[in-house]
Amino acid sequence: MGHAVSAGRTRALHTLTHEQLATLVPELLLTGQLIDRSGMAHLIAAFGREGMTDVAIEEWMAASPVYTGRIRAALGIDGDGVEDMFKCLQLDIGAPPQFMDFRYRIDDEHHGAFVLDHCGALLDVEPMGEEYVTAMCHTIEDPTFDATAIATNRRARIRPVHRPPRVPADRAPHCEWLVTIEPDREELPLPEVTKPIMATRAAGVELTPIDPGASDGLVDYRGPLMADLVFGEWSTSALVRILEEVTLQHQLLALGFLDAVSRKTADEATVDDIFDKQLIGIAGIASERILTAGFESSSDARTLVDVLNLNPVFGPSQYTGMRAEAVDDETVEVHIAHSSPALEDGGWMRLLVSGRTGALQAAARAVDPTWVVGESAEIDVDGHQESVVSIARGEPQRESSEVAIVRFSAGTDFTFADRGPSRPLPLHVV
């Protein structure tokens, strides 16, 4: 990993090797999935199981059509068939590879199916009881699957063949779903909760363009659907853009979460408390996943800078205006621009600028417990205001309860396997 002082997030990505970029993609897809493990426990405490279910439905319905549309545009997925829908699912934080092990089948352009050979989300929820399983696999999945599908084709429908609660208890695959597109079927409308997210700065932010002439790998996804995406087969340029898009998916889901929680209560303090707890939990786990993926083996200031600049809850920099810098061997500064699109949207960056720095502490502690977040200050840089937060060595910090809650999920220590080269799926069953 590059160790340039003053490296912002985009520059940090561009300093990674091709292999490091490819390794990071599934890691960030997984941390996106774990955002819900970070937020849902606090929703249950505040609103009960039914309230949690309502928020989960609304946040995914709000965000997934927006970020699916972005990944289609970025990678040239310009068709409207089942194959195109499946391509988008492979790059969706709702379906991180292997942890949510989708296996696809294409019958023809308008008909197909998928099973989950392994559903990490199910295995997390099954110990909580059948009511929670039903809430996730029935109440939440029905509307959210369709919301994802309409980004490809508004006449698409995703319907279950079987799904949990599992009978027998060890049934495999965990579930099976049919996907159909009927040309004369009524189009599904855009969900009302999606419209505010489509109007955010996040929805339209410009990210690093893919070099169409790159010769070191794939530059788009216009070819056949692959059974598994092998990210090492993509060009360096494409991997940078994919990582930025996946990072932005985190931000869009958080905005959907914030809107949904705000509809549950008019108490702004309660909303921000829940939103902050969600951010703290996922910030710590994301830093930890980046470290354990093999990016760093030390705990010095430059390592902390790199991990903070790669942590998806703080990026992409084009959106958040956040960067970490090493001042010296014992001090790191985090700069957050006040003119960023993220602050206009009122999402996670707003919490940090307002003085809620628990997420920075959780992210720094994952690198080493002796990194301690200090006071924040406002400075002027060439006529632009920034918040600056200092992180220095101090007494070892205990892990926050918010991070500990996320460890309930097996995703926090999930290990990705090398499945070998990718292979295309046949267009028809053979």
mmCIF file with all atom_site columns, C-alpha atoms in Angstrom, residues 18-190:
data_model
loop_
_atom_site.group_PDB
_atom_site.id
_atom_site.type_symbol
_atom_site.label_atom_id
_atom_site.label_alt_id
_atom_site.label_comp_id
_atom_site.label_asym_id
_atom_site.label_entity_id
_atom_site.label_seq_id
_atom_site.pdbx_PDB_ins_code
_atom_site.Cartn_x
_atom_site.Cartn_y
_atom_site.Cartn_z
_atom_site.occupancy
_atom_site.B_iso_or_equiv
_atom_site.pdbx_formal_charge
_atom_site.auth_seq_id
_atom_site.auth_comp_id
_atom_site.auth_asym_id
_atom_site.auth_atom_id
_atom_site.pdbx_PDB_model_num
ATOM 1   C CA . HIS A 1 18  ? -3.810  -4.341  -9.009  1.00 0.00 ? 18  HIS A CA 1
ATOM 2   C CA . GLU A 1 19  ? -3.852  -7.330  -6.641  1.00 0.00 ? 19  GLU A CA 1
ATOM 3   C CA . GLN A 1 20  ? -4.669  -5.145  -3.642  1.00 0.00 ? 20  GLN A CA 1
ATOM 4   C CA . LEU A 1 21  ? -7.528  -3.461  -5.468  1.00 0.00 ? 21  LEU A CA 1
ATOM 5   C CA . ALA A 1 22  ? -8.968  -6.835  -6.482  1.00 0.00 ? 22  ALA A CA 1
ATOM 6   C CA . THR A 1 23  ? -8.727  -8.068  -2.884  1.00 0.00 ? 23  THR A CA 1
ATOM 7   C CA . LEU A 1 24  ? -10.458 -4.979  -1.551  1.00 0.00 ? 24  LEU A CA 1
ATOM 8   C CA . VAL A 1 25  ? -13.616 -5.232  -3.715  1.00 0.00 ? 25  VAL A CA 1
ATOM 9   C CA . PRO A 1 26  ? -15.259 -8.222  -1.971  1.00 0.00 ? 26  PRO A CA 1
ATOM 10  C CA . GLU A 1 27  ? -14.150 -6.853  1.396   1.00 0.00 ? 27  GLU A CA 1
ATOM 11  C CA . LEU A 1 28  ? -16.050 -3.607  0.839   1.00 0.00 ? 28  LEU A CA 1
ATOM 12  C CA . LEU A 1 29  ? -19.064 -5.419  -0.586  1.00 0.00 ? 29  LEU A CA 1
ATOM 13  C CA . LEU A 1 30  ? -19.145 -7.340  2.684   1.00 0.00 ? 30  LEU A CA 1
ATOM 14  C CA . THR A 1 31  ? -18.781 -4.268  4.905   1.00 0.00 ? 31  THR A CA 1
ATOM 15  C CA . GLY A 1 32  ? -21.724 -2.766  3.037   1.00 0.00 ? 32  GLY A CA 1
ATOM 16  C CA . GLN A 1 33  ? -23.822 -5.787  3.983   1.00 0.00 ? 33  GLN A CA 1
ATOM 17  C CA . LEU A 1 34  ? -22.700 -5.429  7.598   1.00 0.00 ? 34  LEU A CA 1
ATOM 18  C CA . ILE A 1 35  ? -24.094 -1.894  7.838   1.00 0.00 ? 35  ILE A CA 1
ATOM 19  C CA . ASP A 1 36  ? -27.386 -3.524  8.751   1.00 0.00 ? 36  ASP A CA 1
ATOM 20  C CA . ARG A 1 37  ? -25.788 -5.633  11.481  1.00 0.00 ? 37  ARG A CA 1
ATOM 21  C CA . SER A 1 38  ? -24.527 -2.358  12.897  1.00 0.00 ? 38  SER A CA 1
ATOM 22  C CA . GLY A 1 39  ? -27.825 -0.515  12.732  1.00 0.00 ? 39  GLY A CA 1
ATOM 23  C CA . MET A 1 40  ? -30.577 -3.048  13.288  1.00 0.00 ? 40  MET A CA 1
ATOM 24  C CA . ALA A 1 41  ? -29.881 -3.898  16.930  1.00 0.00 ? 41  ALA A CA 1
ATOM 25  C CA . HIS A 1 42  ? -30.347 -0.245  17.856  1.00 0.00 ? 42  HIS A CA 1
ATOM 26  C CA . LEU A 1 43  ? -33.580 -0.094  15.867  1.00 0.00 ? 43  LEU A CA 1
ATOM 27  C CA . ILE A 1 44  ? -34.945 -3.096  17.723  1.00 0.00 ? 44  ILE A CA 1
ATOM 28  C CA . ALA A 1 45  ? -34.147 -1.382  21.019  1.00 0.00 ? 45  ALA A CA 1
ATOM 29  C CA . ALA A 1 46  ? -35.881 1.815   19.903  1.00 0.00 ? 46  ALA A CA 1
ATOM 30  C CA . PHE A 1 47  ? -38.824 0.574   17.832  1.00 0.00 ? 47  PHE A CA 1
ATOM 31  C CA . GLY A 1 48  ? -39.112 -3.195  18.308  1.00 0.00 ? 48  GLY A CA 1
ATOM 32  C CA . ARG A 1 49  ? -38.930 -5.924  15.675  1.00 0.00 ? 49  ARG A CA 1
ATOM 33  C CA . GLU A 1 50  ? -41.687 -4.473  13.510  1.00 0.00 ? 50  GLU A CA 1
ATOM 34  C CA . GLY A 1 51  ? -40.116 -1.020  13.546  1.00 0.00 ? 51  GLY A CA 1
ATOM 35  C CA . MET A 1 52  ? -36.762 -2.504  12.587  1.00 0.00 ? 52  MET A CA 1
ATOM 36  C CA . THR A 1 53  ? -38.413 -4.342  9.708   1.00 0.00 ? 53  THR A CA 1
ATOM 37  C CA . ASP A 1 54  ? -40.041 -1.157  8.448   1.00 0.00 ? 54  ASP A CA 1
ATOM 38  C CA . VAL A 1 55  ? -36.716 0.694   8.391   1.00 0.00 ? 55  VAL A CA 1
ATOM 39  C CA . ALA A 1 56  ? -34.913 -2.192  6.685   1.00 0.00 ? 56  ALA A CA 1
ATOM 40  C CA . ILE A 1 57  ? -37.502 -2.287  3.899   1.00 0.00 ? 57  ILE A CA 1
ATOM 41  C CA . GLU A 1 58  ? -37.451 1.456   3.365   1.00 0.00 ? 58  GLU A CA 1
ATOM 42  C CA . GLU A 1 59  ? -33.656 1.913   3.431   1.00 0.00 ? 59  GLU A CA 1
ATOM 43  C CA . TRP A 1 60  ? -32.987 -0.794  0.822   1.00 0.00 ? 60  TRP A CA 1
ATOM 44  C CA . MET A 1 61  ? -35.917 0.279   -1.369  1.00 0.00 ? 61  MET A CA 1
ATOM 45  C CA . ALA A 1 62  ? -34.618 3.840   -1.188  1.00 0.00 ? 62  ALA A CA 1
ATOM 46  C CA . ALA A 1 63  ? -30.991 3.126   -2.020  1.00 0.00 ? 63  ALA A CA 1
ATOM 47  C CA . SER A 1 64  ? -30.795 0.037   -4.235  1.00 0.00 ? 64  SER A CA 1
ATOM 48  C CA . PRO A 1 65  ? -32.510 1.424   -7.358  1.00 0.00 ? 65  PRO A CA 1
ATOM 49  C CA . VAL A 1 66  ? -30.143 4.422   -7.203  1.00 0.00 ? 66  VAL A CA 1
ATOM 50  C CA . TYR A 1 67  ? -26.853 2.610   -6.805  1.00 0.00 ? 67  TYR A CA 1
ATOM 51  C CA . THR A 1 68  ? -27.907 -0.147  -9.212  1.00 0.00 ? 68  THR A CA 1
ATOM 52  C CA . GLY A 1 69  ? -28.520 2.496   -11.846 1.00 0.00 ? 69  GLY A CA 1
ATOM 53  C CA . ARG A 1 70  ? -25.067 3.933   -11.170 1.00 0.00 ? 70  ARG A CA 1
ATOM 54  C CA . ILE A 1 71  ? -23.271 0.581   -11.551 1.00 0.00 ? 71  ILE A CA 1
ATOM 55  C CA . ARG A 1 72  ? -25.157 -0.090  -14.789 1.00 0.00 ? 72  ARG A CA 1
ATOM 56  C CA . ALA A 1 73  ? -23.940 3.211   -16.203 1.00 0.00 ? 73  ALA A CA 1
ATOM 57  C CA . ALA A 1 74  ? -20.378 2.802   -14.929 1.00 0.00 ? 74  ALA A CA 1
ATOM 58  C CA . LEU A 1 75  ? -19.859 -0.689  -16.375 1.00 0.00 ? 75  LEU A CA 1
ATOM 59  C CA . GLY A 1 76  ? -21.938 -0.490  -19.546 1.00 0.00 ? 76  GLY A CA 1
ATOM 60  C CA . ILE A 1 77  ? -24.627 -2.910  -18.357 1.00 0.00 ? 77  ILE A CA 1
ATOM 61  C CA . ASP A 1 78  ? -27.113 -1.483  -20.810 1.00 0.00 ? 78  ASP A CA 1
ATOM 62  C CA . GLY A 1 79  ? -29.526 -4.371  -21.382 1.00 0.00 ? 79  GLY A CA 1
ATOM 63  C CA . ASP A 1 80  ? -32.843 -4.942  -19.624 1.00 0.00 ? 80  ASP A CA 1
ATOM 64  C CA . GLY A 1 81  ? -32.933 -8.731  -19.318 1.00 0.00 ? 81  GLY A CA 1
ATOM 65  C CA . VAL A 1 82  ? -32.433 -11.233 -16.534 1.00 0.00 ? 82  VAL A CA 1
ATOM 66  C CA . GLU A 1 83  ? -28.735 -11.531 -17.318 1.00 0.00 ? 83  GLU A CA 1
ATOM 67  C CA . ASP A 1 84  ? -28.261 -7.779  -16.831 1.00 0.00 ? 84  ASP A CA 1
ATOM 68  C CA . MET A 1 85  ? -30.107 -7.883  -13.523 1.00 0.00 ? 85  MET A CA 1
ATOM 69  C CA . PHE A 1 86  ? -27.843 -10.659 -12.249 1.00 0.00 ? 86  PHE A CA 1
ATOM 70  C CA . LYS A 1 87  ? -24.729 -8.712  -13.253 1.00 0.00 ? 87  LYS A CA 1
ATOM 71  C CA . CYS A 1 88  ? -25.874 -5.848  -11.043 1.00 0.00 ? 88  CYS A CA 1
ATOM 72  C CA . LEU A 1 89  ? -26.539 -8.171  -8.100  1.00 0.00 ? 89  LEU A CA 1
ATOM 73  C CA . GLN A 1 90  ? -22.930 -9.376  -8.286  1.00 0.00 ? 90  GLN A CA 1
ATOM 74  C CA . LEU A 1 91  ? -21.781 -5.828  -7.470  1.00 0.00 ? 91  LEU A CA 1
ATOM 75  C CA . ASP A 1 92  ? -24.414 -5.043  -4.829  1.00 0.00 ? 92  ASP A CA 1
ATOM 76  C CA . ILE A 1 93  ? -23.607 -4.641  -1.133  1.00 0.00 ? 93  ILE A CA 1
ATOM 77  C CA . GLY A 1 94  ? -26.812 -6.563  -0.509  1.00 0.00 ? 94  GLY A CA 1
ATOM 78  C CA . ALA A 1 95  ? -25.215 -9.642  -2.082  1.00 0.00 ? 95  ALA A CA 1
ATOM 79  C CA . PRO A 1 96  ? -21.508 -9.811  -1.167  1.00 0.00 ? 96  PRO A CA 1
ATOM 80  C CA . PRO A 1 97  ? -19.870 -12.805 -2.871  1.00 0.00 ? 97  PRO A CA 1
ATOM 81  C CA . GLN A 1 98  ? -19.615 -16.101 -0.983  1.00 0.00 ? 98  GLN A CA 1
ATOM 82  C CA . PHE A 1 99  ? -21.070 -14.672 2.254   1.00 0.00 ? 99  PHE A CA 1
ATOM 83  C CA . MET A 1 100 ? -24.323 -14.331 0.288   1.00 0.00 ? 100 MET A CA 1
ATOM 84  C CA . ASP A 1 101 ? -23.534 -17.064 -2.219  1.00 0.00 ? 101 ASP A CA 1
ATOM 85  C CA . PHE A 1 102 ? -25.864 -16.420 -5.145  1.00 0.00 ? 102 PHE A CA 1
ATOM 86  C CA . ARG A 1 103 ? -25.839 -19.129 -7.833  1.00 0.00 ? 103 ARG A CA 1
ATOM 87  C CA . TYR A 1 104 ? -27.542 -18.028 -11.042 1.00 0.00 ? 104 TYR A CA 1
ATOM 88  C CA . ARG A 1 105 ? -29.382 -19.784 -13.859 1.00 0.00 ? 105 ARG A CA 1
ATOM 89  C CA . ILE A 1 106 ? -30.465 -18.168 -17.121 1.00 0.00 ? 106 ILE A CA 1
ATOM 90  C CA . ASP A 1 107 ? -33.236 -19.854 -19.123 1.00 0.00 ? 107 ASP A CA 1
ATOM 91  C CA . ASP A 1 108 ? -33.635 -17.076 -21.690 1.00 0.00 ? 108 ASP A CA 1
ATOM 92  C CA . GLU A 1 109 ? -33.564 -13.296 -21.832 1.00 0.00 ? 109 GLU A CA 1
ATOM 93  C CA . HIS A 1 110 ? -36.702 -12.959 -19.710 1.00 0.00 ? 110 HIS A CA 1
ATOM 94  C CA . HIS A 1 111 ? -36.541 -15.989 -17.421 1.00 0.00 ? 111 HIS A CA 1
ATOM 95  C CA . GLY A 1 112 ? -34.044 -17.242 -14.892 1.00 0.00 ? 112 GLY A CA 1
ATOM 96  C CA . ALA A 1 113 ? -33.516 -18.172 -11.278 1.00 0.00 ? 113 ALA A CA 1
ATOM 97  C CA . PHE A 1 114 ? -31.049 -18.046 -8.445  1.00 0.00 ? 114 PHE A CA 1
ATOM 98  C CA . VAL A 1 115 ? -30.405 -19.938 -5.251  1.00 0.00 ? 115 VAL A CA 1
ATOM 99  C CA . LEU A 1 116 ? -28.390 -19.003 -2.205  1.00 0.00 ? 116 LEU A CA 1
ATOM 100 C CA . ASP A 1 117 ? -26.094 -21.891 -1.449  1.00 0.00 ? 117 ASP A CA 1
ATOM 101 C CA . HIS A 1 118 ? -24.956 -19.958 1.619   1.00 0.00 ? 118 HIS A CA 1
ATOM 102 C CA . CYS A 1 119 ? -26.809 -17.029 3.153   1.00 0.00 ? 119 CYS A CA 1
ATOM 103 C CA . GLY A 1 120 ? -24.708 -15.409 5.850   1.00 0.00 ? 120 GLY A CA 1
ATOM 104 C CA . ALA A 1 121 ? -27.580 -13.091 6.744   1.00 0.00 ? 121 ALA A CA 1
ATOM 105 C CA . LEU A 1 122 ? -29.838 -16.095 7.416   1.00 0.00 ? 122 LEU A CA 1
ATOM 106 C CA . LEU A 1 123 ? -27.251 -17.780 9.605   1.00 0.00 ? 123 LEU A CA 1
ATOM 107 C CA . ASP A 1 124 ? -26.911 -14.559 11.586  1.00 0.00 ? 124 ASP A CA 1
ATOM 108 C CA . VAL A 1 125 ? -30.659 -14.273 12.139  1.00 0.00 ? 125 VAL A CA 1
ATOM 109 C CA . GLU A 1 126 ? -31.718 -17.909 12.689  1.00 0.00 ? 126 GLU A CA 1
ATOM 110 C CA . PRO A 1 127 ? -30.530 -17.922 16.343  1.00 0.00 ? 127 PRO A CA 1
ATOM 111 C CA . MET A 1 128 ? -32.920 -15.008 16.985  1.00 0.00 ? 128 MET A CA 1
ATOM 112 C CA . GLY A 1 129 ? -35.955 -17.152 16.206  1.00 0.00 ? 129 GLY A CA 1
ATOM 113 C CA . GLU A 1 130 ? -38.490 -17.838 13.478  1.00 0.00 ? 130 GLU A CA 1
ATOM 114 C CA . GLU A 1 131 ? -40.198 -14.441 13.703  1.00 0.00 ? 131 GLU A CA 1
ATOM 115 C CA . TYR A 1 132 ? -36.967 -12.653 12.793  1.00 0.00 ? 132 TYR A CA 1
ATOM 116 C CA . VAL A 1 133 ? -36.263 -15.124 9.990   1.00 0.00 ? 133 VAL A CA 1
ATOM 117 C CA . THR A 1 134 ? -39.732 -14.534 8.545   1.00 0.00 ? 134 THR A CA 1
ATOM 118 C CA . ALA A 1 135 ? -39.296 -10.778 8.861   1.00 0.00 ? 135 ALA A CA 1
ATOM 119 C CA . MET A 1 136 ? -36.053 -10.896 6.868   1.00 0.00 ? 136 MET A CA 1
ATOM 120 C CA . CYS A 1 137 ? -36.835 -13.581 4.294   1.00 0.00 ? 137 CYS A CA 1
ATOM 121 C CA . HIS A 1 138 ? -40.485 -12.662 3.650   1.00 0.00 ? 138 HIS A CA 1
ATOM 122 C CA . THR A 1 139 ? -41.470 -9.194  4.857   1.00 0.00 ? 139 THR A CA 1
ATOM 123 C CA . ILE A 1 140 ? -38.207 -7.474  3.874   1.00 0.00 ? 140 ILE A CA 1
ATOM 124 C CA . GLU A 1 141 ? -37.157 -9.478  0.821   1.00 0.00 ? 141 GLU A CA 1
ATOM 125 C CA . ASP A 1 142 ? -40.407 -9.278  -1.158  1.00 0.00 ? 142 ASP A CA 1
ATOM 126 C CA . PRO A 1 143 ? -40.480 -5.504  -1.685  1.00 0.00 ? 143 PRO A CA 1
ATOM 127 C CA . THR A 1 144 ? -36.717 -4.958  -1.675  1.00 0.00 ? 144 THR A CA 1
ATOM 128 C CA . PHE A 1 145 ? -35.949 -7.593  -4.330  1.00 0.00 ? 145 PHE A CA 1
ATOM 129 C CA . ASP A 1 146 ? -38.485 -5.965  -6.639  1.00 0.00 ? 146 ASP A CA 1
ATOM 130 C CA . ALA A 1 147 ? -37.039 -2.515  -5.929  1.00 0.00 ? 147 ALA A CA 1
ATOM 131 C CA . THR A 1 148 ? -33.627 -3.775  -7.001  1.00 0.00 ? 148 THR A CA 1
ATOM 132 C CA . ALA A 1 149 ? -35.038 -5.456  -10.100 1.00 0.00 ? 149 ALA A CA 1
ATOM 133 C CA . ILE A 1 150 ? -36.801 -2.350  -11.417 1.00 0.00 ? 150 ILE A CA 1
ATOM 134 C CA . ALA A 1 151 ? -33.471 -0.580  -11.889 1.00 0.00 ? 151 ALA A CA 1
ATOM 135 C CA . THR A 1 152 ? -32.981 -3.053  -14.774 1.00 0.00 ? 152 THR A CA 1
ATOM 136 C CA . ASN A 1 153 ? -36.582 -3.606  -15.910 1.00 0.00 ? 153 ASN A CA 1
ATOM 137 C CA . ARG A 1 154 ? -39.797 -2.371  -14.308 1.00 0.00 ? 154 ARG A CA 1
ATOM 138 C CA . ARG A 1 155 ? -41.627 -5.418  -15.612 1.00 0.00 ? 155 ARG A CA 1
ATOM 139 C CA . ALA A 1 156 ? -39.334 -7.767  -13.704 1.00 0.00 ? 156 ALA A CA 1
ATOM 140 C CA . ARG A 1 157 ? -40.566 -9.789  -10.749 1.00 0.00 ? 157 ARG A CA 1
ATOM 141 C CA . ILE A 1 158 ? -38.620 -11.923 -8.276  1.00 0.00 ? 158 ILE A CA 1
ATOM 142 C CA . ARG A 1 159 ? -40.708 -14.588 -6.561  1.00 0.00 ? 159 ARG A CA 1
ATOM 143 C CA . PRO A 1 160 ? -39.767 -17.418 -4.173  1.00 0.00 ? 160 PRO A CA 1
ATOM 144 C CA . VAL A 1 161 ? -39.766 -21.125 -4.948  1.00 0.00 ? 161 VAL A CA 1
ATOM 145 C CA . HIS A 1 162 ? -38.818 -21.837 -1.347  1.00 0.00 ? 162 HIS A CA 1
ATOM 146 C CA . ARG A 1 163 ? -37.298 -19.782 1.446   1.00 0.00 ? 163 ARG A CA 1
ATOM 147 C CA . PRO A 1 164 ? -36.752 -19.874 5.211   1.00 0.00 ? 164 PRO A CA 1
ATOM 148 C CA . PRO A 1 165 ? -37.756 -20.649 7.845   1.00 0.00 ? 165 PRO A CA 1
ATOM 149 C CA . ARG A 1 166 ? -36.007 -23.815 6.718   1.00 0.00 ? 166 ARG A CA 1
ATOM 150 C CA . VAL A 1 167 ? -37.847 -27.129 6.763   1.00 0.00 ? 167 VAL A CA 1
ATOM 151 C CA . PRO A 1 168 ? -35.987 -29.313 7.510   1.00 0.00 ? 168 PRO A CA 1
ATOM 152 C CA . ALA A 1 169 ? -33.747 -27.110 9.638   1.00 0.00 ? 169 ALA A CA 1
ATOM 153 C CA . ASP A 1 170 ? -30.624 -27.888 7.590   1.00 0.00 ? 170 ASP A CA 1
ATOM 154 C CA . ARG A 1 171 ? -32.246 -27.423 4.176   1.00 0.00 ? 171 ARG A CA 1
ATOM 155 C CA . ALA A 1 172 ? -29.852 -26.431 1.384   1.00 0.00 ? 172 ALA A CA 1
ATOM 156 C CA . PRO A 1 173 ? -29.725 -24.384 -0.689  1.00 0.00 ? 173 PRO A CA 1
ATOM 157 C CA . HIS A 1 174 ? -31.080 -21.867 1.760   1.00 0.00 ? 174 HIS A CA 1
ATOM 158 C CA . CYS A 1 175 ? -33.587 -20.417 -0.705  1.00 0.00 ? 175 CYS A CA 1
ATOM 159 C CA . GLU A 1 176 ? -34.542 -20.328 -4.395  1.00 0.00 ? 176 GLU A CA 1
ATOM 160 C CA . TRP A 1 177 ? -36.122 -17.506 -6.399  1.00 0.00 ? 177 TRP A CA 1
ATOM 161 C CA . LEU A 1 178 ? -37.558 -17.258 -9.913  1.00 0.00 ? 178 LEU A CA 1
ATOM 162 C CA . VAL A 1 179 ? -37.054 -14.133 -12.015 1.00 0.00 ? 179 VAL A CA 1
ATOM 163 C CA . THR A 1 180 ? -39.486 -13.330 -14.809 1.00 0.00 ? 180 THR A CA 1
ATOM 164 C CA . ILE A 1 181 ? -39.980 -10.425 -17.179 1.00 0.00 ? 181 ILE A CA 1
ATOM 165 C CA . GLU A 1 182 ? -43.269 -10.318 -19.071 1.00 0.00 ? 182 GLU A CA 1
ATOM 166 C CA . PRO A 1 183 ? -43.490 -7.689  -21.851 1.00 0.00 ? 183 PRO A CA 1
ATOM 167 C CA . ASP A 1 184 ? -47.221 -7.097  -21.330 1.00 0.00 ? 184 ASP A CA 1
ATOM 168 C CA . ARG A 1 185 ? -47.004 -6.951  -17.526 1.00 0.00 ? 185 ARG A CA 1
ATOM 169 C CA . GLU A 1 186 ? -47.722 -3.706  -15.713 1.00 0.00 ? 186 GLU A CA 1
ATOM 170 C CA . GLU A 1 187 ? -44.577 -1.759  -14.823 1.00 0.00 ? 187 GLU A CA 1
ATOM 171 C CA . LEU A 1 188 ? -43.742 -1.351  -11.150 1.00 0.00 ? 188 LEU A CA 1
ATOM 172 C CA . PRO A 1 189 ? -43.551 2.304   -10.104 1.00 0.00 ? 189 PRO A CA 1
ATOM 173 C CA . LEU A 1 190 ? -40.468 3.837   -8.585  1.00 0.00 ? 190 LEU A CA 1
#
